[in-house]
Short mmCIF file of C-alpha atoms and ligand atoms in Angstrom, two decimals:
data_model
loop_
_atom_site.label_atom_id
_atom_site.label_comp_id
_atom_site.label_asym_id
_atom_site.label_seq_id
_atom_site.Cartn_x
_atom_site.Cartn_y
_atom_site.Cartn_z
CA TYR A 1 -15.67 -63.93 12.59
CA VAL A 2 -12.67 -61.97 14.74
CA ALA A 3 -12.76 -58.93 17.19
CA ASN A 4 -10.24 -57.29 18.57
CA PHE A 5 -11.18 -54.50 21.67
CA SER A 6 -9.03 -52.54 23.33
CA GLU A 7 -10.68 -52.47 26.58
CA PRO A 8 -9.07 -49.50 28.53
CA ASP A 9 -9.46 -47.00 25.87
CA ALA A 10 -12.53 -47.42 25.28
CA ASP A 11 -14.19 -45.51 27.74
CA THR A 12 -11.27 -42.34 26.57
CA GLU A 13 -12.24 -42.68 22.64
CA ALA A 14 -16.04 -42.68 23.39
CA ALA A 15 -14.95 -39.50 25.59
CA GLU A 16 -13.27 -37.51 22.97
CA ARG A 17 -15.26 -38.48 20.34
CA LEU A 18 -18.57 -37.06 22.23
CA ALA A 19 -16.55 -33.63 22.92
CA TYR A 20 -15.93 -33.52 19.23
CA LEU A 21 -19.30 -34.06 18.51
CA ALA A 22 -20.46 -31.92 21.07
CA TYR A 23 -18.22 -29.07 19.49
CA HIS A 24 -18.56 -29.49 16.14
CA ASP A 25 -20.65 -29.57 13.34
CA PRO A 26 -20.23 -32.46 11.75
CA LEU A 27 -20.93 -32.55 8.38
CA THR A 28 -18.08 -29.07 7.75
CA ASN A 29 -15.82 -30.38 10.95
CA LEU A 30 -15.91 -26.31 11.59
CA PRO A 31 -16.56 -25.59 15.21
CA ASN A 32 -19.98 -25.57 15.68
CA ARG A 33 -22.24 -22.45 17.93
CA LEU A 34 -21.53 -24.15 21.04
CA ALA A 35 -17.64 -23.89 20.32
CA PHE A 36 -18.52 -20.76 18.44
CA GLU A 37 -19.46 -18.37 21.75
CA SER A 38 -17.53 -19.66 23.91
CA GLN A 39 -14.17 -19.15 21.73
CA LEU A 40 -15.39 -15.97 20.95
CA GLY A 41 -16.06 -14.68 24.84
CA GLN A 42 -12.30 -16.38 24.91
CA ALA A 43 -11.01 -13.90 22.48
CA LEU A 44 -13.26 -10.79 23.42
CA ARG A 45 -12.04 -11.05 26.95
CA LEU A 46 -8.42 -10.81 25.45
CA CYS A 47 -8.82 -7.93 23.67
CA GLU A 48 -10.01 -6.35 26.08
CA ARG A 49 -7.43 -7.05 28.13
CA GLU A 50 -4.08 -6.39 25.50
CA ASN A 51 -6.50 -3.55 24.15
CA HIS A 52 -6.78 -5.15 20.63
CA GLN A 53 -8.84 -4.76 18.42
CA LEU A 54 -10.82 -7.77 17.02
CA ALA A 55 -13.88 -8.44 13.71
CA LEU A 56 -16.53 -10.62 13.48
CA MET A 57 -17.87 -11.01 9.82
CA VAL A 58 -21.36 -12.93 9.51
CA ILE A 59 -21.50 -14.84 5.89
CA ASP A 60 -24.62 -16.27 4.61
CA LEU A 61 -24.33 -17.70 0.88
CA ASP A 62 -26.86 -16.00 -1.66
CA ASN A 63 -28.87 -18.72 -3.51
CA PHE A 64 -27.89 -21.72 -1.39
CA LYS A 65 -31.95 -22.42 -0.53
CA THR A 66 -32.89 -22.56 -3.74
CA ILE A 67 -29.58 -24.99 -4.77
CA ASN A 68 -31.04 -27.21 -1.35
CA ASP A 69 -34.47 -27.24 -3.21
CA THR A 70 -33.51 -27.50 -6.85
CA LEU A 71 -30.46 -30.06 -6.22
CA GLY A 72 -31.39 -31.72 -2.97
CA HIS A 73 -30.03 -31.82 0.51
CA HIS A 74 -26.68 -34.44 -0.52
CA ILE A 75 -25.37 -32.03 -3.06
CA GLY A 76 -26.43 -28.67 -0.52
CA ASP A 77 -24.30 -30.97 1.50
CA GLU A 78 -21.36 -31.27 -0.47
CA LEU A 79 -21.13 -27.58 -1.43
CA LEU A 80 -21.33 -26.74 2.46
CA GLN A 81 -18.21 -29.23 2.54
CA GLN A 82 -16.42 -27.28 0.22
CA VAL A 83 -17.52 -23.54 1.58
CA ALA A 84 -16.01 -24.38 4.61
CA GLN A 85 -12.93 -25.88 3.22
CA ARG A 86 -12.42 -22.88 1.15
CA LEU A 87 -13.67 -20.54 4.42
CA SER A 88 -10.28 -22.05 6.15
CA GLU A 89 -7.98 -21.21 3.24
CA SER A 90 -9.26 -18.31 3.14
CA VAL A 91 -8.20 -16.94 6.98
CA ARG A 92 -5.09 -17.76 9.21
CA GLY A 93 -4.70 -20.38 11.48
CA SER A 94 -5.32 -18.28 14.18
CA ASP A 95 -8.45 -16.41 13.54
CA LEU A 96 -11.74 -18.62 13.94
CA VAL A 97 -13.96 -20.27 11.45
CA ALA A 98 -17.05 -21.57 12.55
CA ARG A 99 -20.45 -22.62 10.85
CA LEU A 100 -23.16 -21.46 13.13
CA GLY A 101 -26.43 -23.76 11.83
CA GLY A 102 -28.09 -23.84 7.21
CA ASP A 103 -25.41 -21.66 5.51
CA GLU A 104 -24.69 -19.25 7.68
CA PHE A 105 -20.93 -19.42 8.89
CA VAL A 106 -18.45 -16.47 10.86
CA VAL A 107 -15.55 -15.58 11.06
CA VAL A 108 -13.77 -14.23 13.72
CA LEU A 109 -10.15 -12.19 13.31
CA PRO A 110 -8.87 -11.51 16.59
CA GLU A 111 -6.20 -8.49 16.97
CA VAL A 112 -6.72 -6.82 13.81
CA GLU A 113 -4.69 -4.33 13.36
CA SER A 114 -7.13 -2.24 11.32
CA ALA A 115 -10.68 -1.75 9.98
CA LEU A 116 -8.72 -2.17 6.65
CA THR A 117 -7.47 -5.40 7.21
CA ALA A 118 -10.73 -6.98 7.98
CA ALA A 119 -11.87 -5.50 4.16
CA ARG A 120 -9.04 -6.83 2.98
CA VAL A 121 -9.97 -10.18 4.57
CA ALA A 122 -13.18 -9.55 3.43
CA SER A 123 -13.14 -9.22 0.28
CA LYS A 124 -10.50 -12.45 0.01
CA ILE A 125 -13.27 -14.53 1.41
CA GLN A 126 -16.18 -12.71 -0.83
CA SER A 127 -13.94 -13.26 -4.49
CA ASN A 128 -13.17 -16.84 -3.10
CA LEU A 129 -16.32 -18.33 -2.49
CA ALA A 130 -17.63 -16.70 -5.56
CA ASP A 131 -15.55 -18.83 -8.03
CA SER A 132 -17.87 -21.99 -9.29
CA TYR A 133 -18.14 -25.46 -7.16
CA ARG A 134 -17.91 -28.35 -9.08
CA VAL A 135 -20.71 -30.90 -7.17
CA THR A 136 -20.61 -34.56 -8.98
CA ASP A 137 -21.74 -33.56 -12.51
CA HIS A 138 -22.94 -29.41 -11.56
CA VAL A 139 -21.40 -26.17 -11.68
CA LEU A 140 -22.32 -23.84 -8.52
CA TYR A 141 -22.28 -20.80 -7.62
CA ALA A 142 -22.83 -19.68 -3.68
CA THR A 143 -21.62 -16.11 -3.70
CA PRO A 144 -21.63 -14.60 0.06
CA SER A 145 -23.10 -12.08 0.85
CA ILE A 146 -21.06 -10.37 4.60
CA GLY A 147 -21.28 -8.44 7.41
CA ILE A 148 -18.79 -7.32 9.66
CA SER A 149 -18.92 -5.70 13.18
CA LEU A 150 -15.69 -4.85 14.93
CA PHE A 151 -14.73 -4.78 18.55
CA PRO A 152 -15.25 -2.47 20.64
CA ILE A 153 -16.28 0.63 18.79
CA ASP A 154 -19.67 -1.51 16.91
CA GLY A 155 -19.71 -3.69 20.73
CA GLY A 156 -18.04 -4.67 23.43
CA ASP A 157 -19.77 -8.38 23.79
CA ALA A 158 -20.70 -11.14 22.15
CA GLY A 159 -24.59 -10.09 21.47
CA THR A 160 -24.14 -6.98 20.60
CA LEU A 161 -21.53 -7.78 17.84
CA LEU A 162 -23.30 -10.49 16.61
CA ARG A 163 -26.43 -8.92 16.20
CA ASN A 164 -23.98 -6.12 14.28
CA ALA A 165 -22.88 -8.01 12.34
CA ASP A 166 -26.02 -9.63 11.12
CA ALA A 167 -27.64 -6.38 10.51
CA ALA A 168 -24.66 -5.69 8.23
CA MET A 169 -24.93 -8.52 6.66
CA TYR A 170 -28.56 -7.99 5.39
CA ALA A 171 -26.87 -4.75 4.53
CA ALA A 172 -24.37 -6.37 1.68
CA LYS A 173 -27.68 -8.08 1.06
CA ALA A 174 -29.72 -5.28 0.05
CA ALA A 175 -27.03 -3.44 -1.56
CA GLY A 176 -27.88 -6.39 -3.93
CA ARG A 177 -25.02 -9.65 -2.74
CA ASN A 178 -22.06 -10.86 -3.08
CA THR A 179 -20.11 -8.07 -1.13
CA PHE A 180 -18.99 -7.04 1.99
CA ARG A 181 -20.43 -3.96 4.75
CA PHE A 182 -19.53 -2.88 8.18
CA TYR A 183 -22.10 -2.46 10.39
CA ASP A 184 -20.61 1.82 11.28
CA GLU A 185 -21.57 3.43 7.67
CA ALA A 186 -18.13 5.83 8.10
CA MET A 187 -15.90 2.69 8.34
CA ASN A 188 -18.19 1.20 5.56
CA ARG A 189 -17.40 4.46 3.34
CA ARG A 190 -13.81 4.71 3.85
CA ALA A 191 -13.12 0.89 3.21
CA MET A 192 -15.29 1.36 0.08
CA GLN A 193 -12.82 3.77 -0.91
CA ARG A 194 -9.75 2.63 0.10
CA LEU A 195 -10.24 -0.37 -1.61
CA ALA A 196 -11.30 0.96 -4.75
CA LEU A 197 -8.50 2.85 -5.19
CA GLU A 198 -6.08 0.15 -4.14
CA SER A 199 -7.82 -2.35 -7.12
CA ASP A 200 -7.47 1.13 -9.52
CA LEU A 201 -3.67 1.53 -8.41
CA ARG A 202 -3.03 -2.03 -9.33
CA ARG A 203 -3.87 -1.05 -12.94
CA ALA A 204 -3.08 2.17 -13.51
CA LEU A 205 0.13 1.26 -14.66
CA GLY A 206 -1.20 -0.65 -17.19
CA ARG A 207 -3.87 1.22 -18.41
CA ASN A 208 -1.20 4.40 -18.99
CA GLN A 209 -2.82 6.29 -16.06
CA LEU A 210 0.41 7.02 -15.25
CA GLU A 211 2.49 10.00 -16.68
CA LEU A 212 5.34 12.23 -15.18
CA PHE A 213 5.64 16.02 -15.00
CA TYR A 214 9.03 18.31 -14.81
CA GLN A 215 9.99 21.20 -12.72
CA PRO A 216 12.76 22.83 -13.41
CA GLN A 217 15.82 23.26 -11.12
CA ILE A 218 17.17 27.11 -11.58
CA ARG A 219 21.14 27.69 -11.45
CA ALA A 220 21.01 30.31 -9.19
CA ALA A 221 24.34 32.03 -10.81
CA ASP A 222 22.77 33.42 -13.79
CA ASN A 223 19.27 31.81 -14.13
CA GLY A 224 20.29 29.07 -16.95
CA LEU A 225 17.85 25.59 -16.51
CA ALA A 226 20.15 22.70 -14.32
CA GLY A 227 17.67 20.32 -14.66
CA ALA A 228 14.23 18.72 -13.76
CA GLU A 229 12.91 16.96 -11.19
CA ALA A 230 10.60 14.46 -12.37
CA LEU A 231 7.00 14.36 -10.16
CA LEU A 232 4.64 11.17 -11.12
CA ARG A 233 0.94 11.92 -11.41
CA TRP A 234 -1.68 9.08 -11.96
CA ARG A 235 -4.52 10.37 -14.79
CA HIS A 236 -7.33 8.41 -13.31
CA PRO A 237 -11.19 8.52 -15.09
CA GLU A 238 -12.99 9.47 -12.65
CA ARG A 239 -11.20 11.76 -9.73
CA GLY A 240 -8.31 13.32 -12.35
CA LEU A 241 -4.75 14.05 -11.26
CA VAL A 242 -4.58 11.95 -7.67
CA SER A 243 -1.43 13.29 -6.14
CA PRO A 244 1.51 10.79 -5.42
CA VAL A 245 1.80 12.03 -2.00
CA GLU A 246 -1.82 10.04 -1.62
CA PHE A 247 -0.89 6.86 -4.64
CA ILE A 248 2.85 6.11 -3.68
CA PRO A 249 2.81 5.18 0.09
CA VAL A 250 -0.52 2.83 -1.12
CA ALA A 251 1.79 1.83 -4.02
CA GLU A 252 4.42 0.99 -1.22
CA GLU A 253 2.27 -1.05 0.92
CA LEU A 254 0.77 -3.26 -1.82
CA GLY A 255 4.56 -3.75 -3.14
CA ILE A 256 3.82 -2.35 -6.79
CA ILE A 257 6.42 0.57 -5.70
CA ALA A 258 9.22 -1.23 -7.87
CA GLU A 259 7.12 -1.62 -10.47
CA LEU A 260 6.31 2.66 -10.78
CA GLY A 261 9.77 2.80 -9.72
CA ASP A 262 10.58 1.40 -12.89
CA TRP A 263 8.22 2.64 -15.29
CA ALA A 264 9.25 6.41 -13.60
CA LEU A 265 12.90 6.25 -13.88
CA GLN A 266 12.57 4.26 -17.56
CA GLU A 267 10.09 6.91 -18.77
CA ALA A 268 12.04 10.03 -17.87
CA ALA A 269 15.39 8.51 -19.56
CA ARG A 270 13.09 8.14 -22.51
CA GLN A 271 12.05 11.38 -22.49
CA MET A 272 15.41 12.75 -22.25
CA VAL A 273 16.55 10.87 -25.72
CA ALA A 274 13.53 12.22 -26.64
CA TRP A 275 14.51 15.63 -25.76
CA ARG A 276 18.36 15.87 -27.36
CA GLN A 277 16.97 14.71 -30.18
CA HIS A 278 14.85 17.53 -30.95
CA GLY A 279 17.88 19.36 -29.73
CA LEU A 280 16.27 20.98 -25.94
CA PRO A 281 18.67 21.93 -24.02
CA VAL A 282 17.38 19.95 -20.44
CA PRO A 283 21.15 19.02 -19.35
CA ARG A 284 19.59 16.24 -16.15
CA VAL A 285 16.79 14.86 -14.36
CA ALA A 286 15.96 13.47 -11.09
CA VAL A 287 14.27 10.91 -10.55
CA ASN A 288 12.60 9.78 -7.16
CA LEU A 289 13.53 6.70 -5.35
CA SER A 290 11.60 4.42 -2.66
CA PRO A 291 12.65 3.51 -0.04
CA ARG A 292 11.28 0.35 -0.34
CA GLN A 293 13.10 -0.37 -3.79
CA PHE A 294 16.22 -0.59 -1.43
CA ASP A 295 14.86 -3.75 -0.74
CA ASP A 296 15.67 -4.74 -4.39
CA PRO A 297 19.10 -6.51 -3.37
CA ASP A 298 20.07 -5.69 -7.25
CA LEU A 299 18.18 -2.20 -7.29
CA ALA A 300 21.44 -0.58 -9.11
CA ASP A 301 22.12 -3.17 -11.44
CA ARG A 302 18.03 -2.40 -12.46
CA ILE A 303 18.28 0.94 -13.04
CA GLU A 304 21.94 1.37 -14.25
CA GLY A 305 19.67 -1.64 -16.90
CA ILE A 306 16.73 0.28 -17.27
CA ILE A 307 18.74 3.81 -18.21
CA THR A 308 21.11 2.25 -20.95
CA ALA A 309 17.90 0.19 -22.94
CA ALA A 310 16.54 4.02 -22.88
CA GLY A 311 19.51 4.49 -25.00
CA ALA A 312 19.76 7.16 -22.37
CA ASP A 313 23.09 8.24 -21.00
CA LYS A 314 23.96 8.11 -16.75
CA ALA A 315 25.30 11.52 -16.43
CA TRP A 316 21.83 12.54 -17.40
CA LEU A 317 20.11 10.95 -14.67
CA GLU A 318 20.06 11.95 -10.86
CA LEU A 319 18.01 10.22 -7.86
CA GLU A 320 16.60 11.75 -5.56
CA ILE A 321 16.33 9.79 -2.02
CA THR A 322 14.87 11.78 1.18
CA GLU A 323 16.87 11.98 4.37
CA SER A 324 14.50 9.73 6.52
CA ALA A 325 14.69 6.74 3.63
CA ALA A 326 18.49 7.25 4.33
CA MET A 327 17.99 6.92 8.29
CA GLN A 328 15.96 4.17 8.02
CA GLN A 329 18.05 1.86 6.49
CA PRO A 330 21.57 3.70 6.76
CA GLU A 331 24.03 0.80 5.84
CA ARG A 332 21.64 0.20 2.57
CA ALA A 333 21.65 3.43 2.02
CA ILE A 334 25.57 3.82 2.01
CA GLN A 335 25.22 0.76 -0.10
CA ILE A 336 22.85 1.37 -3.06
CA LEU A 337 23.98 5.11 -3.03
CA ARG A 338 28.00 3.77 -3.35
CA GLN A 339 26.91 1.71 -6.76
CA LEU A 340 24.81 3.66 -8.04
CA ARG A 341 28.05 6.24 -7.63
CA GLN A 342 30.27 3.44 -9.36
CA ARG A 343 27.12 3.00 -12.45
CA GLY A 344 28.41 7.30 -12.73
CA LEU A 345 24.23 7.99 -11.95
CA GLN A 346 24.68 10.93 -9.44
CA VAL A 347 22.19 11.11 -6.44
CA ALA A 348 20.63 13.86 -4.00
CA MET A 349 19.42 13.35 -0.43
CA ASP A 350 15.43 15.30 -0.79
CA ASP A 351 13.66 16.95 1.96
CA PHE A 352 17.40 17.96 3.78
CA GLY A 353 16.25 19.03 7.33
CA THR A 354 13.75 16.82 8.52
CA GLY A 355 14.71 13.53 8.43
CA HIS A 356 17.33 13.89 11.42
CA SER A 357 20.38 12.39 9.79
CA SER A 358 23.74 12.68 12.23
CA LEU A 359 26.83 14.56 10.07
CA ALA A 360 29.12 11.30 10.34
CA MET A 361 26.39 9.40 8.34
CA LEU A 362 26.38 12.84 6.32
CA CYS A 363 30.05 11.86 5.68
CA THR A 364 29.86 8.63 5.22
CA LEU A 365 27.07 8.91 2.32
CA PRO A 366 28.10 9.49 -1.10
CA LEU A 367 25.82 12.09 -2.26
CA ASN A 368 26.75 14.74 -5.12
CA VAL A 369 23.41 17.02 -3.87
CA LEU A 370 21.75 18.58 -1.01
CA LYS A 371 18.22 19.65 -1.23
CA LEU A 372 17.07 22.54 1.50
CA ASP A 373 13.39 20.85 2.39
CA ARG A 374 11.18 23.53 1.16
CA SER A 375 10.44 24.07 5.07
CA PHE A 376 12.39 25.71 5.92
CA VAL A 377 12.64 27.68 2.87
CA GLN A 378 8.71 29.16 2.91
CA GLN A 379 9.64 31.64 5.55
CA LEU A 380 12.47 33.31 4.78
CA PRO A 381 13.47 35.63 4.48
CA ASP A 382 11.94 36.66 7.69
CA SER A 383 12.38 33.46 10.14
CA GLU A 384 15.58 34.13 11.47
CA THR A 385 15.42 30.53 12.23
CA ASP A 386 15.47 29.54 9.13
CA ALA A 387 17.87 31.84 7.33
CA ALA A 388 20.07 30.12 10.03
CA VAL A 389 19.20 26.62 9.03
CA ALA A 390 19.61 27.38 5.63
CA GLY A 391 22.54 29.26 6.44
CA ALA A 392 24.30 26.36 7.91
CA VAL A 393 22.93 23.70 5.53
CA VAL A 394 24.92 25.75 2.55
CA SER A 395 27.90 25.88 4.53
CA LEU A 396 27.86 22.79 5.72
CA ALA A 397 27.07 21.68 1.48
CA ARG A 398 30.28 23.41 0.80
CA GLN A 399 32.53 22.34 2.80
CA LEU A 400 31.27 18.70 2.16
CA ARG A 401 31.62 19.62 -0.99
CA LEU A 402 28.25 18.92 -2.40
CA ALA A 403 25.89 20.61 -4.04
CA VAL A 404 22.39 22.99 -2.68
CA VAL A 405 18.67 23.22 -4.23
CA ALA A 406 16.29 24.75 -2.66
CA GLU A 407 13.31 23.23 -3.28
CA GLY A 408 9.46 25.38 -2.97
CA VAL A 409 11.00 28.76 -3.54
CA GLU A 410 7.65 31.18 -4.58
CA THR A 411 9.11 34.85 -4.21
CA PRO A 412 11.58 36.62 -5.48
CA GLY A 413 12.42 37.41 -1.50
CA GLN A 414 13.19 33.69 -1.16
CA GLN A 415 15.25 33.64 -4.58
CA GLN A 416 17.38 36.89 -3.56
CA PHE A 417 17.82 35.09 -0.40
CA LEU A 418 18.44 31.95 -1.00
CA ALA A 419 20.80 32.49 -4.52
CA ASP A 420 22.62 35.57 -1.64
CA LEU A 421 23.89 32.64 0.78
CA GLY A 422 25.12 30.62 -2.00
CA CYS A 423 22.82 28.07 -3.18
CA ASP A 424 23.70 26.42 -6.41
CA MET A 425 19.97 26.08 -7.46
CA LEU A 426 16.78 26.89 -6.69
CA GLN A 427 13.23 25.25 -7.98
CA GLY A 428 9.86 26.31 -7.04
CA TYR A 429 6.08 27.81 -8.17
CA LEU A 430 8.35 30.93 -9.20
CA TYR A 431 10.05 29.46 -12.09
CA ALA A 432 7.47 26.98 -12.51
CA ARG A 433 4.78 23.94 -11.14
CA PRO A 434 5.75 20.52 -11.84
CA LEU A 435 4.29 20.94 -15.91
CA PRO A 436 3.20 18.15 -18.31
CA ALA A 437 6.10 17.09 -20.76
CA ALA A 438 4.87 19.41 -23.72
CA GLU A 439 4.07 22.05 -21.63
CA PHE A 440 7.40 21.91 -19.49
CA GLU A 441 9.21 21.78 -23.62
CA ALA A 442 6.94 25.65 -24.45
CA TRP A 443 8.54 26.24 -20.31
CA VAL A 444 11.82 25.56 -21.30
P1 C2E B 1 8.95 15.80 -3.49
O1 C2E B 1 10.41 14.72 -3.94
O2 C2E B 1 9.80 16.71 -2.14
O3 C2E B 1 9.12 16.52 -4.68
C1 C2E B 1 8.99 18.03 -4.33
C2 C2E B 1 7.33 18.27 -4.04
O4 C2E B 1 7.21 19.90 -3.66
C3 C2E B 1 6.57 18.70 -5.54
O5 C2E B 1 5.24 17.59 -5.00
C4 C2E B 1 6.46 19.47 -5.68
O6 C2E B 1 5.04 19.60 -6.60
C5 C2E B 1 6.32 20.54 -5.02
N1 C2E B 1 7.08 21.96 -4.53
C6 C2E B 1 7.84 22.14 -5.82
N2 C2E B 1 7.73 23.15 -5.66
C7 C2E B 1 6.93 24.16 -4.82
C8 C2E B 1 6.63 25.12 -4.36
O7 C2E B 1 7.34 26.32 -4.81
N3 C2E B 1 5.86 25.88 -3.31
C9 C2E B 1 5.19 24.59 -2.73
N4 C2E B 1 4.22 24.14 -1.83
N5 C2E B 1 5.53 22.75 -3.43
C10 C2E B 1 6.50 22.63 -4.01
P2 C2E B 1 4.55 16.42 -5.71
O8 C2E B 1 4.33 16.17 -7.22
O9 C2E B 1 3.35 16.55 -5.17
O10 C2E B 1 4.95 15.32 -5.40
C11 C2E B 1 5.13 14.88 -3.62
C12 C2E B 1 5.84 14.05 -3.33
O11 C2E B 1 6.13 12.96 -4.47
C13 C2E B 1 8.41 14.01 -3.46
O12 C2E B 1 7.87 14.84 -2.74
C14 C2E B 1 8.28 12.86 -3.46
O13 C2E B 1 8.46 12.42 -2.52
C15 C2E B 1 6.89 11.80 -4.42
N6 C2E B 1 7.13 11.77 -5.60
C16 C2E B 1 6.65 12.37 -6.89
N7 C2E B 1 7.30 11.65 -7.56
C17 C2E B 1 7.96 10.38 -7.02
C18 C2E B 1 8.18 8.95 -7.69
O14 C2E B 1 8.44 9.05 -9.05
N8 C2E B 1 8.55 8.01 -7.12
C19 C2E B 1 8.24 8.04 -5.86
N9 C2E B 1 8.89 7.32 -5.13
N10 C2E B 1 7.74 9.24 -5.33
C20 C2E B 1 7.86 10.52 -6.21
MG1 MG B 2 12.32 14.86 -4.43
MG1 MG B 3 11.87 17.53 -1.62
#
């Protein structure tokens, strides 16, 4: 029998072990209630000082008791260990995951940006925990019910937040389990609506719910058709037509705007080919680009590829980028526009006059067209300042040899005024609203 002691360290190791045990749950190794309370207190003080929000989630497994009672504690224990593991993997390292006891867990997101972020994390936890578990030779399900309270709006101290998250957790159980709920009802509604919109939008393309509408652009000189702008619409099964003003920003945030952008371009190119084949004289179509699409280093090649694959001529297509998008990343915008021009595509600056570009910048951008923003058209011809802006934009464009399209032309008075100023093209409800392809054909 041989034993080896290392005397001086035994005490410290034992002390460390004790301290660890005092603050951790021995089954899952997660922080225990004591550790949770002290860390939540610290996080709250920090949030208060820095004016941050914090989210507290209480997570309860829906049928843990049945599993424990019917299959035995050792199976229940192992399930809890796997749940703990999945919970830790669902959040960032800086978030706090703890086990309060039994099948009750908590997650704290310090410095959460918004309720929506908390909702996204809750949704991720929910789907991660809801997947099946393998424990010995059993396949088990342990879906979670999650209640969320937010600091400071749902409570200023740990006790209130915990109580309110608990109440929200019971609301999640009452709503049918395997879901999450915010304590605040209005917050709940907003978060649920937004998450539903996100998941619907992710599937919209695959379900053929996207559509392009076309709005004519008219030559001021002879009222002939100069072209059309392609505008995205989402035909939602329950909500009807959804405006791009609502869903484009969501698509940008979700990182799926490139797919939508590709689809819009491909569809516009396909439509132009079909119109040509039917002898419909649409000289060109303008497609909008999102600034998020600039992140693709091969954007110009990709655009060219899509147009060529559709069998369309590059001269038929124009790409619109908004002035504010160009200003967000000026170097990138110059580079992209150059590449597009080199490939024989035309480029227009959209919403011009609202994006604070410098004249120096404007001269370096290789543009074909300026689109005078409709906010300067609305009050014409009565507003003297808008008349001055419109006149200045037209003469600037003339000097730079760019064509001008006036957006949002709604009245004959505006049409007359803009034509007299020397605008090349006019677009607006006066001629037609954006129309589905078939109606646009009839209109032409
Ligand atoms: P935009 O490119 O400036 O498009 C012009 C908007 O003005 C369109 O709104 C059009 O319906 C509206 N409009 C046209 N004439 C008039 C008028 O006489 N009066 C008024 N009050 N409004 C008029 P829409 O179709 O709702 O599109 C809004 C914005 O969504 C577009 O602004 C564009 O920035 C974006 N968008 C649309 N389709 C796409 C797309 O395929 N890709 C990207 N990235 N953005 C798109
Ligand atoms: Mg546009
Ligand atoms: Mg515009």
